[in-house]
CSV table of C-alpha atoms in Angstrom, one decimal:
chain,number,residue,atom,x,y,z
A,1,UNK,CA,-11.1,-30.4,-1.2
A,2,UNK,CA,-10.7,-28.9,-4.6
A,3,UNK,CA,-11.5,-25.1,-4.6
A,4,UNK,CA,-11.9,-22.2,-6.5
A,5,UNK,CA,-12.9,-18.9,-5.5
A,6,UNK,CA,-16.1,-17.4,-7.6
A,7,UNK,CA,-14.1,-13.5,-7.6
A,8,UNK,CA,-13.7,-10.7,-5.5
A,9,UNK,CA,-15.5,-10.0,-2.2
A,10,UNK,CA,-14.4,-6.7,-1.5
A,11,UNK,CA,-11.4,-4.6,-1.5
A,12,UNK,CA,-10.3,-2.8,1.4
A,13,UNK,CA,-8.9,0.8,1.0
A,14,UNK,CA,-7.4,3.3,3.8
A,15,UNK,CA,-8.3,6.8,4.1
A,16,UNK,CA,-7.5,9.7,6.5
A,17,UNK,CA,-10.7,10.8,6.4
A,18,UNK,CA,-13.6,8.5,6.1
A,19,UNK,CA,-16.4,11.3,5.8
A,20,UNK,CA,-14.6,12.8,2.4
A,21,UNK,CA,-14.4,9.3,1.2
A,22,UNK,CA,-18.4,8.9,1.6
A,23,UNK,CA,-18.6,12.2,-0.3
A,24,UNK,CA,-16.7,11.4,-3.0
A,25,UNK,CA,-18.2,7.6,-3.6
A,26,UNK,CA,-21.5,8.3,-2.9
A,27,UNK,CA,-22.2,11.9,-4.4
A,28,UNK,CA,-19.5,11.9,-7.6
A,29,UNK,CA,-19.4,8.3,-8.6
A,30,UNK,CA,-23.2,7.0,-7.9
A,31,UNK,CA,-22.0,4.7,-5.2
A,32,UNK,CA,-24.7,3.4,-2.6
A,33,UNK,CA,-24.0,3.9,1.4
A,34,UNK,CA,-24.2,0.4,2.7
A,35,UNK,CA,-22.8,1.6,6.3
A,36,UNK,CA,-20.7,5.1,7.6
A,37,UNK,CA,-19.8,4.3,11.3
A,38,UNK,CA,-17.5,6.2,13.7
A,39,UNK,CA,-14.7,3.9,15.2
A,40,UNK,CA,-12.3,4.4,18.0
A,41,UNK,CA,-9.9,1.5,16.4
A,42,UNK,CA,-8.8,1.1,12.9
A,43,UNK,CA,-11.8,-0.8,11.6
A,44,UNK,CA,-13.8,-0.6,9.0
A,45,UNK,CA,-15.5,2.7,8.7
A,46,UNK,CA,-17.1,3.0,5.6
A,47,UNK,CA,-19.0,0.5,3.3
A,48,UNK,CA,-20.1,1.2,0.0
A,49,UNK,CA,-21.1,-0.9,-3.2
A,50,UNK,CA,-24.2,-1.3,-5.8
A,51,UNK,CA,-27.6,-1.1,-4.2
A,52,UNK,CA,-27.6,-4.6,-3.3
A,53,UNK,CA,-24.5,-4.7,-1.7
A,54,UNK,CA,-23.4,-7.6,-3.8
A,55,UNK,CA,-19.9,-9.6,-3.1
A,56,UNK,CA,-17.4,-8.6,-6.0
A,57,UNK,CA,-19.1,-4.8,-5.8
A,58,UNK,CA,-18.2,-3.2,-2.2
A,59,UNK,CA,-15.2,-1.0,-2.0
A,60,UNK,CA,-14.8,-0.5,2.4
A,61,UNK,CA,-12.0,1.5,3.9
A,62,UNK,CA,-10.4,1.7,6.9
A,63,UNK,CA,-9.9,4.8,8.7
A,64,UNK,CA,-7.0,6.1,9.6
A,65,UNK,CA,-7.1,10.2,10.9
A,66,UNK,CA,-4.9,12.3,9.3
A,67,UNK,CA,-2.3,9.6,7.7
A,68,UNK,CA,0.5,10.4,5.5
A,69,UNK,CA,0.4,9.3,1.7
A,70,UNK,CA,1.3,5.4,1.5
A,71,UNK,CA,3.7,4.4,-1.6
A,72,UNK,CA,2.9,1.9,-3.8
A,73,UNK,CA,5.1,-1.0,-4.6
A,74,UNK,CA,5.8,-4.6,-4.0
A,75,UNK,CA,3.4,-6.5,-1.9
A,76,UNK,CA,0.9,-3.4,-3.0
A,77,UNK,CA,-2.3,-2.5,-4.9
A,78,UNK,CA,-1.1,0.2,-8.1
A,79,UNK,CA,-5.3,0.5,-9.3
A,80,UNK,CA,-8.3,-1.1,-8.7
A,81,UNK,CA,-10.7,-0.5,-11.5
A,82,UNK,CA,-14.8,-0.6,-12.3
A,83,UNK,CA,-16.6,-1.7,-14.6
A,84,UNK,CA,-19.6,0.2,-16.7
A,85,UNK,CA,-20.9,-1.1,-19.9
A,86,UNK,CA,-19.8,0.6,-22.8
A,87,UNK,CA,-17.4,3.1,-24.1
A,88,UNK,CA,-19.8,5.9,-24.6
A,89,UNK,CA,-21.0,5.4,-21.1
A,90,UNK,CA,-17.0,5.8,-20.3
A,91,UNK,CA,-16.6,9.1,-22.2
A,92,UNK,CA,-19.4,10.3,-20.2
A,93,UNK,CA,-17.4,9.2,-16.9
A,94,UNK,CA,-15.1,11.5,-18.6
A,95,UNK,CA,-16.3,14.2,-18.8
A,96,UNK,CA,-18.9,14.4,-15.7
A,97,UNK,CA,-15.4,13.5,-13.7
A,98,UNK,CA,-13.6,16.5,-15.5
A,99,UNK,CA,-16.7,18.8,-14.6
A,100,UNK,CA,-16.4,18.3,-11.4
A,101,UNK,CA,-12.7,19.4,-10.9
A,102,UNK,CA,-11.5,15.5,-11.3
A,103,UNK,CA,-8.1,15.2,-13.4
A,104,UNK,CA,-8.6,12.1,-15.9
A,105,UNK,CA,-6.5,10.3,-18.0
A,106,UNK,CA,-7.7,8.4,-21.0
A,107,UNK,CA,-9.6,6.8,-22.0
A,108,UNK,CA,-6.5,4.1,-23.2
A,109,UNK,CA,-7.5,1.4,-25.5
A,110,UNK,CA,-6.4,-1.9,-23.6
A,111,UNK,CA,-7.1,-4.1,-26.1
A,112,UNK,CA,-9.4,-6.3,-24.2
A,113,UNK,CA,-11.4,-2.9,-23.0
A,114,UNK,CA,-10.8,0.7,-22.3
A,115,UNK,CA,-9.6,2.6,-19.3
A,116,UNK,CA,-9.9,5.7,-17.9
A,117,UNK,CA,-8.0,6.8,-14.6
A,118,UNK,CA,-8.3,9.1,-11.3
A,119,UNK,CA,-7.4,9.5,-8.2
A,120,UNK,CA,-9.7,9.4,-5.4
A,121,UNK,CA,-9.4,12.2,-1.9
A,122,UNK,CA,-6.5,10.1,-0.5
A,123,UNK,CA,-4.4,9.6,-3.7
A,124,UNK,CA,-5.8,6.0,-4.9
A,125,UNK,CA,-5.9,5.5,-8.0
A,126,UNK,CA,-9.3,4.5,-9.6
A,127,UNK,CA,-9.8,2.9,-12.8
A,128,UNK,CA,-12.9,2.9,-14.8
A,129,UNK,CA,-12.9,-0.2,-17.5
A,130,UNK,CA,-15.4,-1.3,-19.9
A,131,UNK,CA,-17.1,-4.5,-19.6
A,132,UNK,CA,-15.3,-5.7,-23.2
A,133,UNK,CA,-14.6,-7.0,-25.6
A,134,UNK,CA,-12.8,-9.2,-23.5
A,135,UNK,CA,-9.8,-11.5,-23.1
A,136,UNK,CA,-10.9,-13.4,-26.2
A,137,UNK,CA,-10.0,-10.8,-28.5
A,138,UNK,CA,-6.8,-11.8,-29.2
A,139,UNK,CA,-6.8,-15.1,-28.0
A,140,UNK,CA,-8.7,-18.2,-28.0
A,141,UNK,CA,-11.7,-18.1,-25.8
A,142,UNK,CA,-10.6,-22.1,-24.8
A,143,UNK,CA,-6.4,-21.4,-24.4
A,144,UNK,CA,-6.4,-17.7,-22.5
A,145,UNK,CA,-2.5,-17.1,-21.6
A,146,UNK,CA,-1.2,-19.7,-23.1
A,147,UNK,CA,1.0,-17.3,-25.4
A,148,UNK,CA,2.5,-13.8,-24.3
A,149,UNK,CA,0.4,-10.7,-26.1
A,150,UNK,CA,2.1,-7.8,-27.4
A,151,UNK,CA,-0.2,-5.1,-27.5
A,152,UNK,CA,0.3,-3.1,-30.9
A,153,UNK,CA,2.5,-0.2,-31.2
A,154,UNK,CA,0.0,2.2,-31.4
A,155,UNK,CA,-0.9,1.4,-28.0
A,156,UNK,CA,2.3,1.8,-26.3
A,157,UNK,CA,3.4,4.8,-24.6
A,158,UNK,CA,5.8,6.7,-26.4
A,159,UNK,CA,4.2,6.1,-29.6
A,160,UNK,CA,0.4,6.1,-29.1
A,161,UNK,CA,-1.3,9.5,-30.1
A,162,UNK,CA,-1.4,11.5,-26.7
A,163,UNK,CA,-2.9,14.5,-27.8
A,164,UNK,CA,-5.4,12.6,-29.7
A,165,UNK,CA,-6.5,10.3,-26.2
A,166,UNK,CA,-6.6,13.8,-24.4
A,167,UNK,CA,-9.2,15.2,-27.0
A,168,UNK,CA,-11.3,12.4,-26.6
A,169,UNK,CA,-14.4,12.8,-24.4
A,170,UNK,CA,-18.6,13.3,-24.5
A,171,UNK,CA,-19.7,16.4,-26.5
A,172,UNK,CA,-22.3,17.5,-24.0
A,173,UNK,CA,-22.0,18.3,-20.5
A,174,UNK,CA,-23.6,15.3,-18.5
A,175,UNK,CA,-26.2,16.7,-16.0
A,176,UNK,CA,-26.4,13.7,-14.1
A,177,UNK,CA,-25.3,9.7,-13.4
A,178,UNK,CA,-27.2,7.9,-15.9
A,179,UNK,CA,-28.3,4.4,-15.6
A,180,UNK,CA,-26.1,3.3,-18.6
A,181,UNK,CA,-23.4,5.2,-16.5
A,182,UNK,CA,-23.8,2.4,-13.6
A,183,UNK,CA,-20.9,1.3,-11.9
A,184,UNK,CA,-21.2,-2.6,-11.8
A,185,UNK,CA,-18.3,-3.6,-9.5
A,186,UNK,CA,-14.8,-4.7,-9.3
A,187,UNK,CA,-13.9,-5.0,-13.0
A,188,UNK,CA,-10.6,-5.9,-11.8
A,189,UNK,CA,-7.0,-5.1,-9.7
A,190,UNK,CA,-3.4,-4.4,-9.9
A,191,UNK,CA,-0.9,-5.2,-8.1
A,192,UNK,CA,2.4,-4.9,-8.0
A,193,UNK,CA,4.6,-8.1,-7.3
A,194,UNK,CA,8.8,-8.6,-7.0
A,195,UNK,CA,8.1,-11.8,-8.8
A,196,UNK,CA,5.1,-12.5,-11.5
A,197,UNK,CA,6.0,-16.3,-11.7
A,198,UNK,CA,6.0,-17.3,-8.2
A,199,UNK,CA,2.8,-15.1,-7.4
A,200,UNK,CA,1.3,-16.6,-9.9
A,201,UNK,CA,1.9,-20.1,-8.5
A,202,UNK,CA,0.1,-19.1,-5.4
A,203,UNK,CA,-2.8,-17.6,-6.5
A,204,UNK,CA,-3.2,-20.8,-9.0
A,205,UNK,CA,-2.6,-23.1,-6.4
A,206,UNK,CA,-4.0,-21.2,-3.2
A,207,UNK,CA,-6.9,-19.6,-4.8
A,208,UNK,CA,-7.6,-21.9,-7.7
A,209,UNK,CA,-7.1,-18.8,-10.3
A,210,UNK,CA,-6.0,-19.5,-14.0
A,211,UNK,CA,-4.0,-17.7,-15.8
A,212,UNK,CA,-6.0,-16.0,-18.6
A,213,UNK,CA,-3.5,-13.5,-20.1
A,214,UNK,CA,0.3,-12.6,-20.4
A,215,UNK,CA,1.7,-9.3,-21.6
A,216,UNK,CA,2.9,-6.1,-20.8
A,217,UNK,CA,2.6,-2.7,-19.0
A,218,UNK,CA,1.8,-0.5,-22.2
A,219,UNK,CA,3.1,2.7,-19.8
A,220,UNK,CA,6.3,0.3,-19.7
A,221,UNK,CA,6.9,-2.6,-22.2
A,222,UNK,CA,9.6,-3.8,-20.2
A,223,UNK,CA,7.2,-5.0,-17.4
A,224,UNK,CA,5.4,-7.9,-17.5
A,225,UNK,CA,1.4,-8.0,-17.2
A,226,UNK,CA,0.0,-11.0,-16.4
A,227,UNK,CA,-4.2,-11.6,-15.8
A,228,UNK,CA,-5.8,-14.2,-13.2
A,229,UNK,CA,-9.3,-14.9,-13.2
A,230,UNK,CA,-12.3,-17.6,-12.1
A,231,UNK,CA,-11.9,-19.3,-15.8
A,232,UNK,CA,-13.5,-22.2,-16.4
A,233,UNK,CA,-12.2,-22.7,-19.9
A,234,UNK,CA,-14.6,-21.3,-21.9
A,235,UNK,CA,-15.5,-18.0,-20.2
A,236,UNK,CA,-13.6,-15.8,-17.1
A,237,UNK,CA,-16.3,-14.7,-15.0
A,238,UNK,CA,-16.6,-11.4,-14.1
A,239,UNK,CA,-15.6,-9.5,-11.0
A,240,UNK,CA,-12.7,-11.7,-10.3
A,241,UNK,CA,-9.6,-10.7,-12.5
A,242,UNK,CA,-6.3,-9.8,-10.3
A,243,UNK,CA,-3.7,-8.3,-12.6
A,244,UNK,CA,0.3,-8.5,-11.5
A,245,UNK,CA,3.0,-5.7,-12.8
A,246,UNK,CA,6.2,-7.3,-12.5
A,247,UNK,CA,9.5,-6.0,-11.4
A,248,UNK,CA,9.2,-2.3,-11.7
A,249,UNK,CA,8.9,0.3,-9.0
A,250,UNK,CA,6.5,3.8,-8.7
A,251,UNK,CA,9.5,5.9,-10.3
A,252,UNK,CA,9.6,4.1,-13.7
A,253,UNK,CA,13.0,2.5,-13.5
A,254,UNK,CA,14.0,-1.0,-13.0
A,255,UNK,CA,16.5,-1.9,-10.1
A,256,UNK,CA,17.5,-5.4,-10.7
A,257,UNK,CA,14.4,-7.1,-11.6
A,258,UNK,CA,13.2,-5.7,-7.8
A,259,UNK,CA,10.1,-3.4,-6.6
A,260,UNK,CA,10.8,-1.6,-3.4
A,261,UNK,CA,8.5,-2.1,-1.6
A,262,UNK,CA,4.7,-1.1,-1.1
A,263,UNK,CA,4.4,1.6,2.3
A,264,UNK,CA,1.2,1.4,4.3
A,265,UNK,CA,-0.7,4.8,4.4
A,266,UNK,CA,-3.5,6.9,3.3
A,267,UNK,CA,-4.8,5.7,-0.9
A,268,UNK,CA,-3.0,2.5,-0.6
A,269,UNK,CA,-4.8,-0.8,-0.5
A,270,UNK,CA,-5.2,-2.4,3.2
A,271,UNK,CA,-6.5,-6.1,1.8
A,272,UNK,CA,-8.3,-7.6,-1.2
A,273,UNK,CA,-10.9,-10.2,-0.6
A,274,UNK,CA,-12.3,-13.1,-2.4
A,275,UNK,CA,-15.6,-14.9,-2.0
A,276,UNK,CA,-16.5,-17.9,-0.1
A,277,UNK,CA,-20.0,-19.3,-0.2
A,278,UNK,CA,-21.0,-19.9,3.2
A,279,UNK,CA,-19.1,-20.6,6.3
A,280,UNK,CA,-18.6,-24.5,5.3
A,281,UNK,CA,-16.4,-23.6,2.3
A,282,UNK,CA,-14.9,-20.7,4.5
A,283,UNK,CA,-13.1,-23.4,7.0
A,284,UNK,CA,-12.2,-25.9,3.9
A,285,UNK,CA,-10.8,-22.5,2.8
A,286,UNK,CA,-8.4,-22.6,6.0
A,287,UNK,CA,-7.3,-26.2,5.9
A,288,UNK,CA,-7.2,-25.7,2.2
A,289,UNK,CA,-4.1,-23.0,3.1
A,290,UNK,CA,-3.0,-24.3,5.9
A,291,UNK,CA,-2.0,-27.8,4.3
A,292,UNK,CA,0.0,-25.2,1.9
A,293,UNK,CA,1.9,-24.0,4.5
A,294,UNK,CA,0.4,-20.7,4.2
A,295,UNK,CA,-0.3,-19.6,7.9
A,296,UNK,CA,-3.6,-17.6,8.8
A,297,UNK,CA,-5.8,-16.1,11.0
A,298,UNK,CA,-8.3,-18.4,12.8
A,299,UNK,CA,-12.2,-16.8,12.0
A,300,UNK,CA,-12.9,-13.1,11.7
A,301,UNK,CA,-16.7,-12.3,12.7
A,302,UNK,CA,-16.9,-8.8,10.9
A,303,UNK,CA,-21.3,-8.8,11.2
A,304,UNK,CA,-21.6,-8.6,7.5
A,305,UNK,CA,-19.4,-11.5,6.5
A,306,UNK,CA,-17.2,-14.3,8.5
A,307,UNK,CA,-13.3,-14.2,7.1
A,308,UNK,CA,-9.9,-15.5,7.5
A,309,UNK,CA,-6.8,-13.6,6.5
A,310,UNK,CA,-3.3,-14.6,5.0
A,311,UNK,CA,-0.5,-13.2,3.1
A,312,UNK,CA,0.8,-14.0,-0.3
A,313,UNK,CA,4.3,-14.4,-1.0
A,314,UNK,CA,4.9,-11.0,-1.6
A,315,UNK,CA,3.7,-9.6,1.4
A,316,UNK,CA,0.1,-8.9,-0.2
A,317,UNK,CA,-2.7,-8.7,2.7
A,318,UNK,CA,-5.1,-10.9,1.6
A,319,UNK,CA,-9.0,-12.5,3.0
A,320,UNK,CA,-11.6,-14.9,2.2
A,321,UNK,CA,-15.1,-14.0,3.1
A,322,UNK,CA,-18.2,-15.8,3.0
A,323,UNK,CA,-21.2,-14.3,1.2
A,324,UNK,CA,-23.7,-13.9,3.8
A,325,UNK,CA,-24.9,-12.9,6.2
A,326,UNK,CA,-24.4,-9.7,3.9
A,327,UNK,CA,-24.5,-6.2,3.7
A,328,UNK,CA,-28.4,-5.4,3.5
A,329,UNK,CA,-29.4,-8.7,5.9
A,330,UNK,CA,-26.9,-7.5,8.3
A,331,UNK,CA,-27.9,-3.9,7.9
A,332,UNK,CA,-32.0,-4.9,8.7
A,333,UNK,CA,-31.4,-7.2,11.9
A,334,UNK,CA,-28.9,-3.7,13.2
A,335,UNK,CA,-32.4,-2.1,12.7
């Protein structure tokens, strides 16, 4: 059964304190409330997404009371980032996040878009990118990563204009999230892997990924950066680009080749999800990873979506999930 996963269903974050994490998401970055539960166990306690509660645009986090600070590293999330249209939009992300007593950094020109970063209440660290220009920009639209890209100098730390990034940002105080301001999902997420070649072999061969870019860290030019995405060949579609940093550890230096690796623990990533249709695809999902000697669980009934879980070769917690029931159905039959 040949398969390939559409994107992202969700990604799954842990926080020591669930209520703070509603605040922040809902009230500072526009987010809708799809569900805020109390839970004895360490489940999912929080939902939120775009007002539909689309697959590829729900961030939900697990709850863990008072935990320490996880680390990042191999087998880890570094950044997930999302996406909103254009870079004026971003530069008012700037400056309504600096308003409100947010640190940013940025916005970084990327080549294929622009990035702006922050950390949320636990310590994650959240990305904003915009939508374009896209992976085509220096490459053919029909032969993604078939090369390796070297960003420009300019672009690299070291010799990119700091000062000059720092100055940049939206003349006028922003009184409000504006629609063009709209966050529109999971524009993508970055790992952190021991070895970019052989993760990059699973996710082509478990997940039916392609490779659509290979380059570096511009923070670190020694590192590799390699892209994965739904791409068909012609376009990558959106809300389903996983981006690997290779060989490198939180503290800048390179030991061997080696990460150490990623610790569990409040603004670390618990799991990332991809899509599965329905149910159907769901279990040719399972034989699908089993016949790769990949093991996994047997059928997760989470009310809002049906899953299974596995691990990649890194260590990386990962799920499928099926599209439906879904966030709003599930949320009307609860009422």
């Amino acid at each position: 059964m040949k398969l390939t996963t559409t994107g992202f269903h969700h990604i799954a974050l842990v926080t020591a304190d669930a209520a703070r994490a509603a605040a922040f998401y809902r009230d500072l970055l526009g987010m809708t409330l799809l569900e805020q539960a109390t839970r004895s166990d360490e489940t999912y306690a929080l939902h939120v997404g775009n007002d539909a509660g689309e697959p590829g645009s729900v961030l939900t986090f697990v709850e863990r009371p008072g935990a320490a600070r996880g680390r990042p590293g191999a087998g880890g999330i570094h950044h997930y980032a999302l996406t909103v249209g254009t870079a004026e939009a971003q530069l008012k992300w700037k400056r309504w996040l600096g308003d409100h007593g947010v640190s940013v950094a940025g916005p970084y020109d990327r080549g294929w878009f622009r990035s702006i970063y922050f950390a949320d209440p636990d310590g994650q660290i959240v990305e904003i990118a915009t939508r374009g220009p896209g992976y085509a920009i220096d490459e053919s639209a029909d032969a993604l990563g078939t090369r390796v890209v070297v960003p420009p100098t300019a672009e690299l730390r070291g010799t990119r204009d700091e000062a000059e990034i720092r100055a940049r940002g939206h003349a006028e105080p922003v009184p409000d999230i504006s629609p063009e301001m709209r966050l529109d999902g999971l524009h993508h997420i970055s790992g952190l892997t021991d070895d970019v070649e052989r993760i990059g072999d699973f996710y082509e061969s478990a997940l039916g990924l392609r490779l659509v870019k290979r380059s570096v860290n511009q923070d670190d030019p020694a590192m590799p950066h390699w892209f994965w995405a739904n791409y068909d060949g012609r376009e990558v579609a959106p809300r389903s680009s996983l981006t690997m940093f290779g060989g490198w550890h939180p503290g800048g230096t390179r030991l061997m080749g080696t990460l150490k690796r990623a610790i569990a623990g409040a603004g670390q990533t618990h799991h990332i999800a991809f899509r599965a249709g329905d149910e159907d695809e769901l279990h040719g999902w399972m034989d699908r990873l089993r016949a790769l000697g990949v093991e996994t669980s047997d059928v997760l009934d989470n009310r809002f979506f049906r899953s299974i879980r596995f691990r990649a070769p890194d260590g990386l917690l990962m799920e499928i999930a099926t599209d439906g029931p879904g966030y709003l159905a599930a949320a009307r039959e609860a009422a």
